[in-house]
Structure formats: C-alpha cells, structure tokens
C-alpha cells in the first residue's frame, strides 16, 4: 500500500477534495490485463481504491473513498463519504483501522478481478447507507432528499385514503 500527499491545487489532481488532502491508495501492484484483437495488444491497468482525508478551509474534516478504476469495468461507482467531522478532532487509531477496513471493502467491491459474494455486497450496502447519511446531514441536500421522498409518500397516503373512502361510499 502506498501513501501519497497531494498539494492543495485541486485543479491538477482528482484526489484533492479541500485545502489539504492525504490520499491512501491500494497499489500493491497494478493489475494489467492484455487484450489481443486484430493483431493489436491493448493493456488495461486497474488502479486501486483511494481513501482521501480532506481538510477544508473552515475546519471540516471529511474522508472520501474513490473507487478502483479500470477501462474494463463499465460500472459507474460513486465516491463515498465515510466520515465527516466539523470539530477538527484527531483521528484515533481505532477510527483509522475502521477507515482502512472500509477502503479494503470498497476496493474489493469495485475491482473487476474480485467476485462479489453476499457478505461483500452487504458490507458495501452498509457503506452506501453510511455515505448517504453523511450527505443527508448537509443542509442543502437534506431538503432535496426530504422533498423527493416525503412529498410523494404523503401524496400516496392521501390518494390511498381517498380511494378507500370512495370504495366505502359506494
């Protein structure tokens, strides 16, 4: 596993999410797949998932996980938010171990060479729920999610009640 420290200029680097970032990427060895078609040899290199510790200019610490990437994979995996802290507190060893574990889970799920099993899919769904929770706590996104979920749900309940009343009235 390699550790890379990226500069604050996020225009040049995809893994810088705030003012300062430290990225941990799974890079034991590149996975190279060769395709032989019509006399041409094409190499496809899969890079590992990346855990990014980002610090914003207002003091927020956010941890993202970027998926493993490959030309062979047609899946569009999203970047997950696995931790957010508004106090700028230090990361404990236990928290770091948990984040590394989540990085490994996301790497295994998004890699093209690993076959997904039930336990891996379940743990991935827990990561997605955790990411949704962190995104939901953002005030701007909270309104979008709540209006997109609750307004249709209330409409469904009201229309169901109206349907029941109509059947009773007949």
Backbone as ProteinMPNN parsed JSONL, in Angstrom:
{"seq_chain_A": "XXXXXXXXXXXXXXXXXXXXXXXXXXXXXXXXXXXXXXXXXXXXXXXXXXXXXXXXXXXXXXXXXXXXXXXXXXXXXXXXXXXXXXXXXXXXXXXXXXXXXXXXXXXXXXXXXXXXXXXXXXXXXXXXXXXXXXXXXXXXXXXXXXXXXXXXXXXXXXXXXXXXXXXXXX", "coords_chain_A": {"N_chain_A": [[0.845, -1.161, 0.0], [0.543, 2.214, -0.789], [1.275, 5.554, 0.276], [0.321, 8.769, -0.466], [0.914, 12.241, -0.572], [-0.858, 14.965, -1.531], [-0.788, 18.127, -3.199], [-2.361, 21.35, -2.496], [-3.61, 22.287, -4.757], [-6.307, 21.641, -6.383], [-7.088, 21.657, -9.019], [-5.322, 20.313, -10.572], [-5.293, 17.746, -9.632], [-7.216, 14.885, -9.02], [-7.781, 13.811, -6.528], [-7.716, 15.642, -4.497], [-9.694, 17.125, -2.215], [-10.261, 19.304, -0.617], [-8.709, 22.03, 1.06], [-6.305, 20.846, 1.954], [-5.087, 17.562, 1.459], [-4.675, 14.112, 2.178], [-3.936, 11.181, 0.616], [-4.603, 7.746, 0.568], [-3.837, 4.997, -1.198], [-4.686, 1.842, -2.566], [-2.199, 0.076, -3.839], [-0.653, -2.29, -4.361], [0.279, -3.666, -6.531], [-0.019, -2.915, -9.951], [-2.852, -4.049, -11.716], [-2.76, -5.681, -14.62], [-4.297, -6.261, -17.661], [-4.269, -7.925, -20.7], [-5.447, -7.476, -23.946], [-5.955, -9.174, -26.935], [-6.636, -8.343, -30.022], [-7.367, -8.403, -33.389], [-4.662, -8.423, -34.142], [-3.626, -6.447, -32.542], [-2.37, -5.408, -29.398], [-3.748, -4.578, -26.389], [-3.377, -2.935, -23.366], [-4.884, -3.0, -20.218], [-5.083, -1.26, -17.306], [-5.758, -1.602, -13.959], [-6.402, 0.499, -11.295], [-6.15, 0.865, -7.756], [-8.629, 1.339, -5.109], [-9.088, 4.506, -3.428], [-8.449, 6.187, -0.432], [-9.266, 9.207, 0.909], [-8.271, 11.765, 2.969], [-9.544, 14.744, 3.753], [-9.184, 18.219, 4.414], [-10.949, 21.086, 4.998], [-11.123, 24.671, 4.336], [-12.606, 25.82, 6.345], [-12.361, 24.238, 8.522], [-13.479, 21.683, 8.495], [-13.27, 18.17, 8.546], [-13.222, 15.644, 6.263], [-13.675, 12.374, 5.039], [-13.19, 10.578, 2.162], [-13.912, 7.881, -0.122], [-12.627, 6.874, -3.083], [-13.477, 4.935, -5.951], [-12.005, 1.835, -7.246], [-10.465, 1.93, -10.435], [-10.881, 1.076, -13.875], [-10.539, 0.386, -17.342], [-11.856, -1.777, -18.279], [-14.048, -2.191, -16.655], [-17.39, -1.362, -16.771], [-18.98, -0.234, -14.95], [-20.353, 2.435, -13.012], [-19.191, 3.635, -10.378], [-19.7, 5.47, -7.407], [-18.106, 8.143, -5.568], [-17.648, 7.723, -2.168], [-18.669, 9.121, 0.969], [-17.235, 8.567, 3.974], [-16.722, 9.514, 6.466], [-17.21, 12.398, 8.46], [-16.353, 15.366, 10.074], [-16.9, 18.144, 12.044], [-15.429, 19.436, 13.911], [-12.718, 19.241, 13.783], [-11.236, 17.282, 15.096], [-8.738, 14.914, 16.228], [-7.857, 11.868, 14.515], [-8.465, 8.726, 15.858], [-6.587, 5.703, 16.563], [-8.208, 3.478, 16.357], [-10.324, 4.457, 14.772], [-8.923, 4.991, 12.393], [-8.162, 2.368, 11.681], [-10.674, 1.302, 11.162], [-11.454, 2.884, 8.978], [-9.528, 2.11, 7.084], [-10.284, -0.547, 6.815], [-12.81, -0.163, 5.64], [-11.964, 0.978, 3.254], [-10.691, -1.232, 2.087], [-12.899, -2.938, 1.753], [-14.423, -1.464, -0.123], [-12.619, -1.399, -2.222], [-12.421, -4.141, -2.862], [-15.049, -4.56, -3.706], [-15.346, -2.857, -5.939], [-13.379, -3.661, -7.67], [-12.452, -5.338, -10.688], [-11.522, -7.885, -10.701], [-12.284, -9.341, -8.504], [-14.666, -11.566, -7.275], [-17.929, -10.86, -6.348], [-19.47, -11.635, -3.277], [-22.194, -12.562, -1.059], [-21.744, -11.484, 1.542], [-19.832, -9.473, 1.042], [-21.309, -7.77, -0.673], [-23.31, -7.006, 1.128], [-21.83, -5.606, 3.088], [-20.901, -3.55, 1.471], [-23.327, -2.276, 0.876], [-23.91, -1.295, 3.418], [-21.849, 0.585, 3.628], [-22.681, 2.366, 1.605], [-25.091, 3.26, 2.716], [-24.097, 4.567, 4.964], [-22.638, 6.597, 3.709], [-24.739, 7.944, 2.46], [-26.05, 8.871, 4.728], [-24.154, 10.73, 5.759], [-24.128, 12.546, 3.643], [-26.763, 13.348, 3.738], [-26.929, 14.874, 6.03], [-26.007, 17.321, 5.272], [-27.22, 20.531, 4.893], [-28.292, 21.689, 2.501], [-28.588, 19.519, 0.753], [-30.22, 17.97, 2.301], [-32.806, 19.054, 2.193], [-33.422, 18.544, -0.503], [-33.413, 15.71, -0.591], [-35.37, 15.116, 1.35], [-37.669, 16.403, 0.343], [-37.911, 15.029, -2.018], [-38.512, 12.486, -1.149], [-40.495, 12.534, 0.919], [-42.702, 14.123, 0.03], [-43.822, 12.734, -2.299], [-44.494, 10.39, -0.882], [-46.393, 11.243, 1.026], [-48.352, 12.09, -0.761], [-49.052, 9.627, -1.886], [-50.15, 8.313, 0.355], [-52.36, 9.983, 0.945], [-53.841, 9.718, -1.434], [-54.405, 6.983, -1.314], [-56.021, 6.854, 0.969], [-58.152, 8.404, 0.029], [-59.056, 6.716, -2.007], [-59.918, 4.494, -0.519], [-62.0, 5.683, 0.962], [-63.685, 6.333, -1.155], [-64.432, 3.77, -2.07], [-65.796, 2.859, 0.191], [-67.916, 4.631, 0.243], [-69.39, 3.824, -1.928]], "CA_chain_A": [[0.0, 0.0, 0.0], [1.352, 3.42, -0.83], [0.67, 6.764, 0.817], [0.737, 9.927, -1.243], [0.432, 13.53, -0.087], [-1.093, 15.804, -2.69], [-0.794, 19.568, -2.914], [-3.687, 21.946, -2.334], [-4.162, 22.716, -6.03], [-7.163, 20.546, -6.813], [-7.298, 21.696, -10.46], [-4.392, 19.388, -11.199], [-5.35, 16.419, -9.044], [-8.583, 14.464, -8.739], [-7.964, 13.313, -5.179], [-7.695, 16.726, -3.521], [-11.093, 17.48, -2.012], [-10.388, 20.542, 0.143], [-7.443, 22.757, 1.01], [-5.226, 19.875, 2.101], [-5.555, 16.182, 1.402], [-3.746, 12.991, 2.209], [-4.611, 10.071, -0.048], [-4.051, 6.404, 0.748], [-4.344, 4.215, -2.325], [-4.266, 0.447, -2.64], [-1.349, -0.062, -5.021], [0.364, -3.312, -4.167], [0.806, -3.843, -7.876], [-1.06, -2.657, -10.931], [-3.437, -5.217, -12.35], [-2.698, -5.451, -16.057], [-4.987, -7.245, -18.487], [-3.932, -7.708, -22.106], [-6.434, -7.904, -24.932], [-5.383, -9.419, -28.257], [-7.697, -8.234, -31.02], [-6.948, -7.982, -34.735], [-3.22, -8.205, -34.18], [-3.24, -5.371, -31.63], [-2.343, -5.75, -27.98], [-4.184, -3.447, -25.578], [-3.198, -3.144, -21.932], [-5.836, -2.335, -19.334], [-4.493, -1.205, -15.97], [-6.701, -1.269, -12.901], [-5.805, 1.119, -10.113], [-6.904, 0.533, -6.551], [-9.469, 2.345, -4.463], [-8.305, 5.534, -2.746], [-9.016, 6.789, 0.77], [-8.796, 10.593, 0.921], [-8.532, 12.564, 4.164], [-9.559, 16.125, 3.278], [-9.394, 19.257, 5.417], [-11.413, 22.284, 4.297], [-10.632, 25.93, 4.883], [-13.401, 26.204, 7.517], [-12.055, 23.32, 9.606], [-14.161, 20.394, 8.401], [-12.501, 17.012, 8.103], [-14.08, 14.694, 5.568], [-12.944, 11.253, 4.47], [-13.847, 10.035, 0.979], [-13.315, 6.715, -0.766], [-12.795, 6.83, -4.532], [-13.465, 3.522, -6.348], [-10.974, 1.316, -8.143], [-10.815, 2.292, -11.81], [-10.391, 0.209, -14.927], [-11.258, 0.543, -18.604], [-12.654, -2.977, -18.479], [-15.281, -2.086, -15.884], [-18.349, -0.391, -17.279], [-19.779, 0.25, -13.822], [-20.121, 3.817, -12.602], [-19.228, 3.685, -8.923], [-19.632, 6.826, -6.869], [-17.223, 8.418, -4.442], [-18.413, 7.639, -0.927], [-18.232, 9.853, 2.157], [-17.28, 7.595, 5.069], [-16.541, 10.189, 7.755], [-17.244, 13.86, 8.397], [-16.204, 15.923, 11.414], [-16.884, 19.6, 11.977], [-14.658, 19.975, 15.027], [-11.284, 19.142, 13.531], [-10.615, 16.407, 16.097], [-7.759, 13.948, 15.714], [-8.338, 10.519, 14.239], [-7.904, 7.721, 16.759], [-6.089, 4.513, 15.873], [-9.363, 2.619, 16.06], [-11.027, 5.061, 13.633], [-8.101, 4.758, 11.2], [-8.286, 0.955, 11.311], [-12.003, 1.121, 10.578], [-11.445, 3.504, 7.653], [-8.743, 1.243, 6.2], [-11.145, -1.699, 6.556], [-13.814, 0.27, 4.672], [-11.252, 1.116, 1.98], [-10.496, -2.581, 1.533], [-14.211, -3.422, 1.314], [-14.798, -0.769, -1.359], [-11.7, -1.854, -3.264], [-12.837, -5.482, -3.276], [-16.326, -4.494, -4.413], [-15.239, -2.157, -7.223], [-12.353, -4.277, -8.505], [-13.016, -6.247, -11.688], [-10.966, -9.224, -10.544], [-12.822, -9.995, -7.314], [-16.062, -11.959, -7.422], [-18.715, -10.395, -5.204], [-20.303, -12.599, -2.569], [-23.271, -11.924, -0.307], [-21.201, -10.695, 2.653], [-19.205, -8.277, 0.478], [-22.382, -6.876, -1.126], [-23.966, -6.474, 2.322], [-20.95, -4.59, 3.69], [-20.91, -2.418, 0.54], [-24.583, -1.553, 1.082], [-23.75, -0.538, 4.667], [-21.026, 1.758, 3.296], [-23.514, 3.311, 0.858], [-26.014, 3.879, 3.674], [-23.3, 5.492, 5.772], [-22.347, 7.745, 2.853], [-25.995, 8.677, 2.305], [-26.304, 9.57, 5.99], [-23.286, 11.913, 5.84], [-24.591, 13.507, 2.64], [-28.075, 13.826, 4.155], [-26.775, 15.878, 7.074], [-25.742, 18.6, 4.635], [-28.499, 21.232, 4.871], [-28.811, 21.895, 1.156], [-29.007, 18.226, 0.217], [-31.268, 17.426, 3.164], [-34.09, 19.488, 1.652], [-33.671, 17.831, -1.76], [-33.759, 14.321, -0.285], [-36.635, 15.024, 2.075], [-38.774, 16.756, -0.543], [-38.027, 13.967, -3.015], [-39.019, 11.256, -0.53], [-41.684, 12.705, 1.741], [-43.84, 14.663, -0.714], [-44.523, 11.638, -2.988], [-45.032, 9.449, 0.1], [-47.621, 11.844, 1.556], [-49.33, 12.037, -1.854], [-49.501, 8.237, -1.988], [-51.013, 8.024, 1.505], [-53.61, 10.731, 0.774], [-54.609, 9.107, -2.525], [-54.889, 5.688, -0.827], [-57.149, 7.146, 1.861], [-59.255, 8.839, -0.83], [-59.549, 5.526, -2.695], [-60.659, 3.707, 0.472], [-63.239, 6.42, 1.246], [-64.54, 6.203, -2.336], [-64.992, 2.418, -2.064], [-66.753, 2.768, 1.3], [-69.08, 5.441, -0.118], [-70.198, 3.114, -2.926]], "C_chain_A": [[0.897, 1.231, 0.0], [0.566, 4.588, -0.254], [1.222, 7.933, 0.032], [0.147, 11.177, -0.624], [0.337, 14.449, -1.29], [-1.149, 17.267, -2.28], [-2.221, 20.098, -2.89], [-4.319, 22.372, -3.649], [-4.997, 21.592, -6.623], [-7.489, 20.607, -8.3], [-6.44, 20.657, -11.167], [-4.552, 17.963, -10.706], [-6.773, 16.067, -8.647], [-8.821, 14.112, -7.284], [-7.868, 14.396, -4.12], [-9.115, 17.258, -3.4], [-11.271, 18.796, -1.265], [-9.116, 21.338, -0.001], [-6.263, 21.809, 1.058], [-5.818, 18.479, 2.062], [-4.394, 15.228, 1.553], [-4.504, 11.818, 1.62], [-3.86, 8.775, 0.204], [-4.672, 5.551, -0.342], [-3.826, 2.791, -2.249], [-3.507, 0.267, -3.943], [-0.266, -1.1, -4.756], [1.063, -3.589, -5.488], [-0.337, -3.525, -8.829], [-1.563, -3.977, -11.489], [-3.493, -4.927, -13.838], [-3.389, -6.598, -16.779], [-4.664, -6.919, -19.934], [-5.024, -8.279, -22.99], [-5.729, -8.053, -26.268], [-6.533, -9.419, -29.257], [-7.113, -7.695, -32.313], [-5.464, -7.648, -34.799], [-2.731, -7.087, -33.283], [-3.296, -5.875, -30.192], [-2.688, -4.49, -27.192], [-4.015, -3.807, -24.112], [-4.241, -2.345, -21.166], [-5.27, -2.407, -17.923], [-5.566, -0.778, -14.982], [-5.94, -0.656, -11.732], [-6.708, 0.854, -8.921], [-7.766, 1.673, -6.051], [-8.591, 3.296, -3.646], [-9.092, 6.108, -1.575], [-8.417, 8.185, 0.903], [-9.245, 11.283, 2.208], [-8.43, 14.024, 3.739], [-9.865, 17.077, 4.426], [-9.781, 20.532, 4.681], [-10.902, 23.538, 4.988], [-11.445, 26.413, 6.084], [-13.249, 25.209, 8.659], [-12.765, 21.984, 9.572], [-13.183, 19.33, 7.939], [-13.481, 16.02, 7.491], [-13.207, 13.615, 4.962], [-13.789, 10.661, 3.348], [-13.176, 8.731, 0.579], [-13.662, 6.788, -2.244], [-12.681, 5.377, -4.976], [-12.229, 3.142, -7.147], [-11.413, 1.612, -9.573], [-10.161, 1.346, -12.795], [-11.187, 0.494, -16.189], [-12.201, -0.628, -18.834], [-14.005, -2.876, -17.773], [-16.168, -1.0, -16.473], [-19.19, 0.216, -16.176], [-19.376, 1.675, -13.458], [-20.282, 3.903, -11.088], [-19.022, 5.118, -8.463], [-18.562, 6.928, -5.789], [-18.074, 8.46, -3.179], [-17.812, 8.54, 0.144], [-18.349, 8.873, 3.321], [-17.082, 8.237, 6.437], [-16.586, 11.694, 7.523], [-17.215, 14.383, 9.825], [-16.097, 17.433, 11.286], [-16.017, 20.23, 13.046], [-13.159, 19.919, 14.804], [-10.556, 18.275, 14.533], [-9.645, 15.436, 15.428], [-8.428, 12.605, 15.465], [-7.675, 9.552, 15.211], [-7.406, 6.534, 15.934], [-7.238, 3.59, 15.483], [-10.134, 3.143, 14.853], [-10.242, 4.831, 12.342], [-8.182, 3.309, 10.739], [-9.631, 0.684, 10.651], [-12.068, 1.721, 9.174], [-10.649, 2.676, 6.65], [-9.545, -0.009, 5.85], [-12.212, -1.35, 5.518], [-13.198, 0.491, 3.294], [-11.086, -0.247, 1.317], [-11.813, -3.164, 1.026], [-14.587, -2.785, -0.017], [-13.885, -1.174, -2.509], [-12.118, -3.233, -3.776], [-14.122, -5.434, -4.092], [-16.175, -3.879, -5.801], [-14.185, -2.741, -8.146], [-12.999, -5.25, -9.48], [-12.546, -7.677, -11.487], [-11.535, -9.999, -9.364], [-14.287, -10.329, -7.558], [-16.823, -11.57, -6.162], [-19.491, -11.551, -4.587], [-21.327, -11.832, -1.734], [-22.738, -11.015, 0.798], [-20.566, -9.398, 2.153], [-20.259, -7.288, -0.008], [-23.103, -6.235, 0.059], [-23.125, -5.37, 2.96], [-20.857, -3.351, 2.794], [-22.193, -1.601, 0.714], [-24.546, -0.753, 2.388], [-22.899, 0.71, 4.444], [-21.843, 2.806, 2.542], [-24.516, 4.005, 1.778], [-25.301, 4.9, 4.549], [-22.984, 6.759, 4.975], [-23.598, 8.596, 2.65], [-26.306, 9.476, 3.567], [-25.447, 10.83, 6.1], [-23.728, 12.967, 4.834], [-25.928, 14.117, 3.057], [-27.972, 14.906, 5.218], [-26.408, 17.25, 6.517], [-27.087, 19.299, 4.42], [-29.112, 21.387, 3.498], [-29.336, 20.585, 0.566], [-30.144, 17.624, 1.035], [-32.646, 17.802, 2.631], [-34.415, 18.737, 0.367], [-34.1, 16.393, -1.5], [-35.132, 14.232, 0.37], [-37.813, 15.388, 1.183], [-38.971, 15.683, -1.61], [-38.598, 12.689, -2.455], [-40.377, 11.494, 0.125], [-42.891, 13.224, 0.965], [-44.535, 13.571, -1.528], [-45.139, 10.625, -2.019], [-46.339, 9.974, 0.689], [-48.711, 11.815, 0.489], [-49.895, 10.632, -2.012], [-50.457, 7.887, -0.855], [-52.364, 8.721, 1.355], [-54.455, 10.105, -0.325], [-55.148, 7.735, -2.123], [-56.086, 5.875, 0.096], [-58.362, 7.581, 1.046], [-59.868, 7.655, -1.57], [-60.382, 4.664, -1.749], [-61.994, 4.371, 0.797], [-64.199, 6.298, 0.071], [-65.179, 4.818, -2.394], [-66.032, 2.246, -0.958], [-68.036, 3.515, 0.95], [-69.954, 4.742, -1.152], [-71.061, 2.144, -2.234]], "O_chain_A": [[1.898, 1.276, 0.715], [-0.664, 4.601, -0.295], [2.435, 8.078, -0.12], [-1.006, 11.17, -0.194], [1.326, 14.685, -1.984], [-1.513, 17.596, -1.151], [-3.168, 19.384, -3.221], [-5.478, 22.786, -3.653], [-4.469, 20.698, -7.284], [-8.12, 19.681, -8.81], [-6.799, 20.178, -12.243], [-3.994, 17.047, -11.31], [-7.458, 16.866, -8.009], [-9.97, 14.114, -6.84], [-7.934, 14.082, -2.932], [-9.674, 17.779, -4.365], [-12.368, 19.355, -1.29], [-8.499, 21.332, -1.066], [-5.318, 21.955, 0.282], [-6.915, 18.243, 2.568], [-3.277, 15.502, 1.112], [-5.6, 11.495, 2.077], [-2.638, 8.714, 0.07], [-5.892, 5.4, -0.403], [-2.666, 2.56, -1.908], [-4.096, 0.3, -5.023], [0.92, -0.808, -4.913], [2.285, -3.727, -5.546], [-1.494, -3.832, -8.541], [-0.787, -4.907, -11.707], [-4.202, -4.017, -14.268], [-3.094, -7.767, -16.53], [-4.771, -5.766, -20.351], [-5.467, -9.413, -22.808], [-4.989, -7.163, -26.689], [-7.305, -10.374, -29.331], [-6.447, -6.66, -32.326], [-5.071, -6.681, -35.452], [-1.534, -6.801, -33.26], [-4.164, -6.667, -29.828], [-2.013, -3.467, -27.309], [-4.463, -4.865, -23.671], [-4.453, -1.163, -21.433], [-5.01, -3.494, -17.407], [-6.2, 0.265, -15.142], [-4.961, -1.221, -11.246], [-7.909, 0.641, -9.083], [-7.652, 2.812, -6.503], [-7.492, 2.935, -3.226], [-10.26, 6.469, -1.717], [-7.198, 8.332, 0.998], [-10.438, 11.372, 2.498], [-7.343, 14.494, 3.4], [-10.69, 16.788, 5.292], [-9.027, 21.011, 3.834], [-10.326, 23.479, 6.075], [-11.012, 27.332, 6.78], [-13.944, 25.325, 9.669], [-12.668, 21.216, 10.529], [-12.369, 19.564, 7.047], [-14.449, 15.61, 8.131], [-12.13, 13.896, 4.436], [-14.946, 10.291, 3.55], [-12.01, 8.501, 0.902], [-14.834, 6.768, -2.62], [-11.859, 4.643, -4.427], [-11.506, 3.999, -7.656], [-12.603, 1.549, -9.884], [-9.042, 0.875, -12.587], [-12.375, 0.809, -16.12], [-13.223, -0.487, -19.504], [-14.997, -3.424, -18.253], [-15.741, 0.141, -16.648], [-20.022, 1.086, -16.433], [-18.214, 2.062, -13.58], [-21.362, 4.205, -10.58], [-18.26, 5.876, -9.063], [-18.17, 5.932, -5.181], [-19.093, 9.147, -3.128], [-16.594, 8.702, 0.217], [-19.445, 8.399, 3.623], [-17.255, 7.576, 7.461], [-16.072, 12.2, 6.526], [-17.958, 13.907, 10.684], [-15.292, 17.939, 10.505], [-15.884, 21.453, 13.083], [-12.403, 20.505, 15.578], [-9.376, 18.501, 14.8], [-9.725, 15.176, 14.228], [-9.418, 12.25, 16.104], [-6.454, 9.563, 15.366], [-7.756, 6.382, 14.764], [-7.231, 2.996, 14.405], [-10.554, 2.361, 14.001], [-10.83, 4.511, 11.309], [-8.263, 3.045, 9.539], [-9.712, -0.078, 9.688], [-12.672, 1.132, 8.277], [-11.049, 2.553, 5.492], [-9.492, -0.481, 4.714], [-12.488, -2.144, 4.619], [-13.839, 0.222, 2.278], [-11.317, -0.39, 0.117], [-11.84, -3.814, -0.019], [-15.02, -3.478, -0.939], [-14.336, -1.28, -3.65], [-12.161, -3.463, -4.984], [-14.273, -6.18, -5.06], [-16.816, -4.337, -6.747], [-14.109, -2.345, -9.309], [-13.98, -5.913, -9.143], [-13.13, -8.598, -12.059], [-11.288, -11.199, -9.241], [-15.06, -9.477, -7.996], [-16.417, -11.907, -5.05], [-20.097, -12.351, -5.3], [-21.322, -10.602, -1.709], [-23.226, -9.898, 0.971], [-20.74, -8.345, 2.766], [-20.121, -6.086, 0.219], [-23.467, -5.061, 0.005], [-23.651, -4.32, 3.33], [-20.748, -2.232, 3.294], [-22.15, -0.371, 0.702], [-25.093, 0.348, 2.453], [-23.188, 1.77, 4.999], [-21.715, 4.0, 2.809], [-24.762, 5.203, 1.638], [-25.84, 5.968, 4.838], [-23.056, 7.865, 5.509], [-23.526, 9.825, 2.666], [-26.766, 10.615, 3.491], [-25.948, 11.885, 6.489], [-23.706, 14.16, 5.141], [-26.195, 15.281, 2.759], [-28.844, 15.771, 5.3], [-26.496, 18.246, 7.236], [-27.996, 18.717, 3.828], [-30.323, 21.235, 3.338], [-30.404, 20.555, -0.046], [-30.945, 16.85, 0.51], [-33.554, 16.971, 2.616], [-35.56, 18.333, 0.163], [-35.046, 15.907, -2.12], [-35.955, 13.393, 0.004], [-38.859, 14.744, 1.258], [-40.096, 15.459, -2.055], [-39.124, 11.872, -3.211], [-41.311, 10.725, -0.099], [-44.012, 12.791, 1.233], [-45.76, 13.479, -1.459], [-46.194, 10.061, -2.307], [-47.297, 9.214, 0.834], [-49.871, 11.544, 0.799], [-51.092, 10.468, -2.248], [-51.472, 7.23, -1.085], [-53.403, 8.113, 1.612], [-55.669, 9.974, -0.165], [-56.241, 7.359, -2.547], [-57.061, 5.129, 0.007], [-59.483, 7.169, 1.341], [-61.086, 7.603, -1.74], [-61.436, 4.159, -2.136], [-63.013, 3.688, 0.898], [-65.407, 6.172, 0.275], [-66.356, 4.702, -2.735], [-67.037, 1.562, -1.152], [-69.126, 3.08, 1.321], [-71.145, 5.038, -1.245], [-71.83, 1.432, -2.879]]}, "name": "protein", "num_of_chains": 1, "seq": "XXXXXXXXXXXXXXXXXXXXXXXXXXXXXXXXXXXXXXXXXXXXXXXXXXXXXXXXXXXXXXXXXXXXXXXXXXXXXXXXXXXXXXXXXXXXXXXXXXXXXXXXXXXXXXXXXXXXXXXXXXXXXXXXXXXXXXXXXXXXXXXXXXXXXXXXXXXXXXXXXXXXXXXXXX"}
